[in-house]
Tab-separated table of C-alpha atoms and ligand atoms in Angstrom:
chain	number	residue	atom	x	y	z
A	1	MET	CA	86.901	90.498	114.824
A	2	ILE	CA	88.321	90.859	111.262
A	3	GLU	CA	86.181	92.594	108.709
A	4	LEU	CA	86.810	91.148	105.201
A	5	PHE	CA	85.912	93.179	102.017
A	6	TYR	CA	85.377	90.433	99.634
A	7	ALA	CA	84.126	89.084	96.260
A	8	ASN	CA	84.523	85.451	95.247
A	9	THR	CA	87.411	85.852	92.813
A	10	PRO	CA	90.662	84.029	93.130
A	11	ASN	CA	92.326	86.881	94.938
A	12	GLY	CA	89.405	87.230	97.169
A	13	ARG	CA	89.200	83.517	98.178
A	14	LYS	CA	92.765	83.591	99.680
A	15	ILE	CA	91.719	85.520	102.668
A	16	PRO	CA	88.641	83.406	103.954
A	17	ILE	CA	90.724	80.297	103.394
A	18	MET	CA	93.368	81.657	105.709
A	19	LEU	CA	90.976	83.039	108.168
A	20	GLU	CA	89.345	79.572	108.342
A	21	GLU	CA	92.802	78.000	108.669
A	22	ILE	CA	93.859	80.094	111.685
A	23	LYS	CA	90.206	79.966	113.142
A	24	TYR	CA	89.686	83.720	113.402
A	25	PRO	CA	86.146	85.022	113.434
A	26	TYR	CA	85.327	87.320	110.474
A	27	LYS	CA	82.578	89.230	108.958
A	28	ILE	CA	82.190	89.621	105.148
A	29	ASN	CA	81.470	92.748	103.446
A	30	LEU	CA	80.541	91.856	99.770
A	31	VAL	CA	81.902	94.280	97.336
A	32	ALA	CA	79.797	94.192	94.184
A	33	LEU	CA	82.518	94.524	91.552
A	34	LYS	CA	80.221	94.150	88.545
A	35	GLU	CA	78.285	97.249	89.927
A	36	GLY	CA	81.495	99.108	90.589
A	37	ALA	CA	81.178	99.312	94.331
A	38	GLN	CA	85.094	99.126	94.462
A	39	PHE	CA	85.120	102.719	93.162
A	40	ASP	CA	83.032	104.045	96.069
A	41	SER	CA	85.018	106.639	97.959
A	42	LYS	CA	84.725	105.072	101.406
A	43	PHE	CA	86.152	101.753	100.044
A	44	ARG	CA	88.813	103.516	98.197
A	45	SER	CA	89.981	105.136	101.425
A	46	ILE	CA	91.198	101.563	102.519
A	47	SER	CA	91.926	100.254	98.918
A	48	PRO	CA	93.707	102.892	96.977
A	49	PHE	CA	93.588	100.764	93.748
A	50	SER	CA	89.959	100.104	94.232
A	51	LYS	CA	90.556	96.200	94.547
A	52	ILE	CA	89.459	93.400	96.768
A	53	PRO	CA	90.552	91.888	99.072
A	54	VAL	CA	90.812	94.253	101.958
A	55	ILE	CA	90.621	93.609	105.610
A	56	THR	CA	90.127	95.653	108.623
A	57	ASP	CA	91.356	94.307	111.945
A	58	HIS	CA	89.264	96.067	114.562
A	59	GLU	CA	91.511	94.901	117.423
A	60	ASN	CA	94.430	96.792	115.963
A	61	ASN	CA	92.472	99.452	114.185
A	62	VAL	CA	94.268	98.788	110.970
A	63	SER	CA	93.120	98.240	107.431
A	64	ILE	CA	95.191	96.279	104.842
A	65	PHE	CA	94.955	95.894	101.144
A	66	GLU	CA	96.835	93.608	98.812
A	67	SER	CA	96.235	89.900	99.269
A	68	GLY	CA	99.993	89.057	99.945
A	69	ALA	CA	100.195	91.748	102.576
A	70	ILE	CA	96.935	90.575	104.271
A	71	LEU	CA	98.285	86.859	104.324
A	72	ILE	CA	101.453	88.028	105.836
A	73	TYR	CA	99.696	90.097	108.471
A	74	LEU	CA	97.388	87.320	109.523
A	75	ALA	CA	100.308	84.754	109.474
A	76	GLU	CA	102.454	86.994	111.725
A	77	LYS	CA	99.401	87.699	114.069
A	78	SER	CA	98.458	84.052	114.274
A	79	GLY	CA	101.954	82.533	114.172
A	80	LYS	CA	100.808	80.173	111.539
A	81	PHE	CA	101.864	79.134	107.927
A	82	TYR	CA	104.815	81.550	107.800
A	83	ASP	CA	107.586	79.869	109.779
A	84	LYS	CA	110.207	82.336	110.769
A	85	SER	CA	113.089	79.870	109.823
A	86	ASN	CA	111.600	79.413	106.181
A	87	ARG	CA	110.732	82.896	105.339
A	88	ILE	CA	113.120	83.360	102.458
A	89	LEU	CA	111.592	80.596	100.604
A	90	ILE	CA	107.956	81.351	101.504
A	91	ASN	CA	108.474	84.986	100.460
A	92	GLN	CA	109.680	83.865	97.112
A	93	TRP	CA	106.646	81.648	96.376
A	94	LEU	CA	104.241	84.159	97.873
A	95	ILE	CA	105.598	86.949	95.683
A	96	ALA	CA	105.766	84.836	92.602
A	97	GLN	CA	102.193	84.087	92.939
A	98	VAL	CA	101.081	87.841	93.602
A	99	ALA	CA	103.399	89.272	91.045
A	100	TYR	CA	103.437	86.578	88.257
A	101	VAL	CA	101.095	83.420	88.668
A	102	GLY	CA	97.928	85.483	89.561
A	103	PRO	CA	98.238	88.443	87.036
A	104	LEU	CA	99.280	86.167	84.130
A	105	LEU	CA	96.677	83.585	84.642
A	106	GLY	CA	94.325	86.526	85.108
A	107	GLN	CA	95.132	87.674	81.653
A	108	HIS	CA	94.537	84.176	80.337
A	109	HIS	CA	91.174	84.247	81.942
A	110	GLN	CA	90.333	87.516	80.102
A	111	PHE	CA	91.552	86.570	76.706
A	112	HIS	CA	90.677	82.800	76.620
A	113	HIS	CA	87.652	82.732	78.798
A	114	TYR	CA	85.876	86.057	78.988
A	115	THR	CA	86.627	87.655	75.680
A	116	PRO	CA	87.408	84.921	73.216
A	117	GLY	CA	87.936	86.033	69.441
A	118	LYS	CA	88.977	89.588	70.455
A	119	SER	CA	92.574	89.104	70.131
A	120	GLN	CA	94.342	86.102	68.660
A	121	TRP	CA	97.683	87.433	69.863
A	122	GLY	CA	96.417	87.901	73.402
A	123	GLU	CA	94.755	84.339	73.447
A	124	ASP	CA	97.985	82.686	72.167
A	125	ARG	CA	100.297	84.608	74.383
A	126	TYR	CA	98.533	84.097	77.686
A	127	PHE	CA	97.599	80.522	76.802
A	128	LYS	CA	101.319	79.689	76.336
A	129	ILE	CA	102.228	81.482	79.515
A	130	ALA	CA	99.517	79.837	81.535
A	131	LYS	CA	100.706	76.393	80.306
A	132	THR	CA	104.198	77.201	81.314
A	133	ILE	CA	103.006	78.292	84.759
A	134	TYR	CA	101.299	74.800	85.060
A	135	LYS	CA	104.564	73.127	84.027
A	136	ASP	CA	106.795	75.156	86.194
A	137	LEU	CA	104.517	74.577	89.327
A	138	ASP	CA	104.318	70.930	88.518
A	139	GLU	CA	108.282	70.726	88.339
A	140	ARG	CA	108.438	72.627	91.726
A	141	LEU	CA	105.856	70.229	93.266
A	142	GLU	CA	107.714	67.218	91.988
A	143	LYS	CA	110.655	68.223	94.304
A	144	SER	CA	108.737	69.668	97.064
A	145	LYS	CA	105.529	68.558	98.992
A	146	PHE	CA	104.238	72.166	99.149
A	147	LEU	CA	105.524	75.258	97.129
A	148	ALA	CA	107.940	76.395	100.003
A	149	GLY	CA	108.994	72.965	101.321
A	150	ASN	CA	107.528	70.275	103.398
A	151	GLU	CA	105.059	72.509	105.186
A	152	TYR	CA	101.725	74.133	103.949
A	153	THR	CA	102.313	77.873	103.906
A	154	ILE	CA	100.728	81.218	102.914
A	155	ALA	CA	102.278	80.611	99.410
A	156	ASP	CA	100.097	77.552	98.997
A	157	ILE	CA	97.047	79.372	100.265
A	158	ALA	CA	97.830	82.197	97.766
A	159	THR	CA	98.299	80.010	94.879
A	160	PHE	CA	95.588	77.334	95.480
A	161	PRO	CA	92.487	79.577	94.336
A	162	TRP	CA	94.213	80.348	91.041
A	163	ILE	CA	94.596	76.737	90.282
A	164	ALA	CA	90.921	76.153	91.334
A	165	ARG	CA	89.967	78.064	88.164
A	166	HIS	CA	91.517	75.149	86.179
A	167	PRO	CA	88.216	74.244	84.371
A	168	ILE	CA	88.337	77.698	82.496
A	169	HIS	CA	92.024	77.326	81.789
A	170	ASP	CA	91.673	74.363	79.511
A	171	ILE	CA	94.923	73.119	80.157
A	172	GLY	CA	94.138	69.857	81.800
A	173	LEU	CA	95.191	69.847	85.305
A	174	LYS	CA	95.087	66.089	85.442
A	175	ASN	CA	98.088	65.970	82.971
A	176	PHE	CA	100.306	67.509	85.771
A	177	SER	CA	100.553	64.895	88.265
A	178	HIS	CA	102.485	66.769	91.051
A	179	LEU	CA	100.458	69.807	90.724
A	180	SER	CA	97.330	67.494	90.830
A	181	ARG	CA	98.446	65.958	93.921
A	182	TRP	CA	99.113	69.319	95.758
A	183	TYR	CA	95.737	70.509	94.440
A	184	LYS	CA	93.874	67.487	95.739
A	185	ASP	CA	95.563	67.510	99.132
A	186	ILE	CA	94.631	71.201	99.667
A	187	SER	CA	91.275	70.921	98.235
A	188	GLU	CA	90.355	68.275	100.870
A	189	ARG	CA	91.468	70.533	103.830
A	190	GLU	CA	88.299	71.404	106.011
A	191	ALA	CA	89.387	75.178	106.248
A	192	VAL	CA	89.829	75.344	102.630
A	193	ILE	CA	86.429	73.810	101.753
A	194	LYS	CA	84.937	76.297	104.301
A	195	GLY	CA	86.776	79.368	103.114
A	196	TYR	CA	86.102	78.647	99.588
A	197	ASP	CA	82.254	78.577	100.233
A	198	CYS	CA	82.552	81.451	102.835
A	199	LEU	CA	79.344	83.020	101.382
A	200	ASN	CA	77.509	79.687	102.321
A	201	THR	CA	76.145	79.303	98.768
A	202	GLY	CA	77.123	75.694	98.587
A	203	GLU	CA	79.883	76.422	96.204
A	204	LYS	CA	82.207	73.490	95.724
A	205	ILE	CA	85.907	73.400	94.843
A	206	PRO	CA	86.358	72.181	91.255
A	207	LYS	CA	87.513	68.640	91.178
A	208	ILE	CA	90.402	67.687	88.987
B	1	GSH	N1	97.408	92.464	93.559
B	1	GSH	C1	96.052	92.532	94.140
B	1	GSH	C2	95.010	92.142	92.980
B	1	GSH	C3	93.571	92.216	93.540
B	1	GSH	C4	92.701	92.206	92.344
B	1	GSH	O1	93.060	92.266	91.174
B	1	GSH	N2	91.418	92.256	92.683
B	1	GSH	C5	90.437	92.137	91.734
B	1	GSH	C6	89.538	90.845	91.985
B	1	GSH	S1	90.471	89.417	91.818
B	1	GSH	C7	89.554	93.238	91.849
B	1	GSH	O2	89.257	93.828	92.857
B	1	GSH	N3	88.920	93.819	90.656
B	1	GSH	C8	88.109	94.975	90.649
B	1	GSH	C9	88.650	95.950	89.627
B	1	GSH	O3	89.783	95.707	88.870
B	1	GSH	O4	87.928	96.867	89.307
B	1	GSH	C10	96.022	91.501	95.342
B	1	GSH	O5	96.651	90.426	95.185
B	1	GSH	O6	95.230	91.619	96.308
């Protein structure tokens, strides 16, 4: 049994999607971020930066923080979505997501969506970067079916929930035909639909 410490944010959603894809049973512990539950000392003992997601794998008696590390752990354990012969490429696209795509789109969320009017500089800067990320992903997906080649991998699982925030990005996903094709394909996967709504609240993946 995997215990998942979760909130329904883009980083959070990566993990139930992966768990559904590999068909592992899991139990969700909701971490109420708005109420500051991430700063609880018990939670901090498994998450030193006070962030979700975290998993505890009771079979191996191990807890793992950082979404990329969790995806790699689950991929190695299940033998899925992390083909040994393609790891150089998968690692690049996975690390690009956790180190660049996520954090920078996250800043765009903050300045453009959550605190508009606070800083024109911040709004302009991260809007421009977010548009560049869309363009660069689109260019990649023109050449490649999935981010790391022909197969769906943990790099796609990591990136998808960030693009699923496209309605608040105001960039126009539909204008990026290759990124849209990739998004639509992934959003129709049964495991992705289930993992996205892992709290069973009827939440739907935003359409293009
Ligand atoms: N690099 C981390 C980022 C995790 C992260 O930023 N989680 C956010 C939610 S998406 C969080 O827990 N925020 C709570 C806080 O900052 O207090 C990962 O990929 O797991």
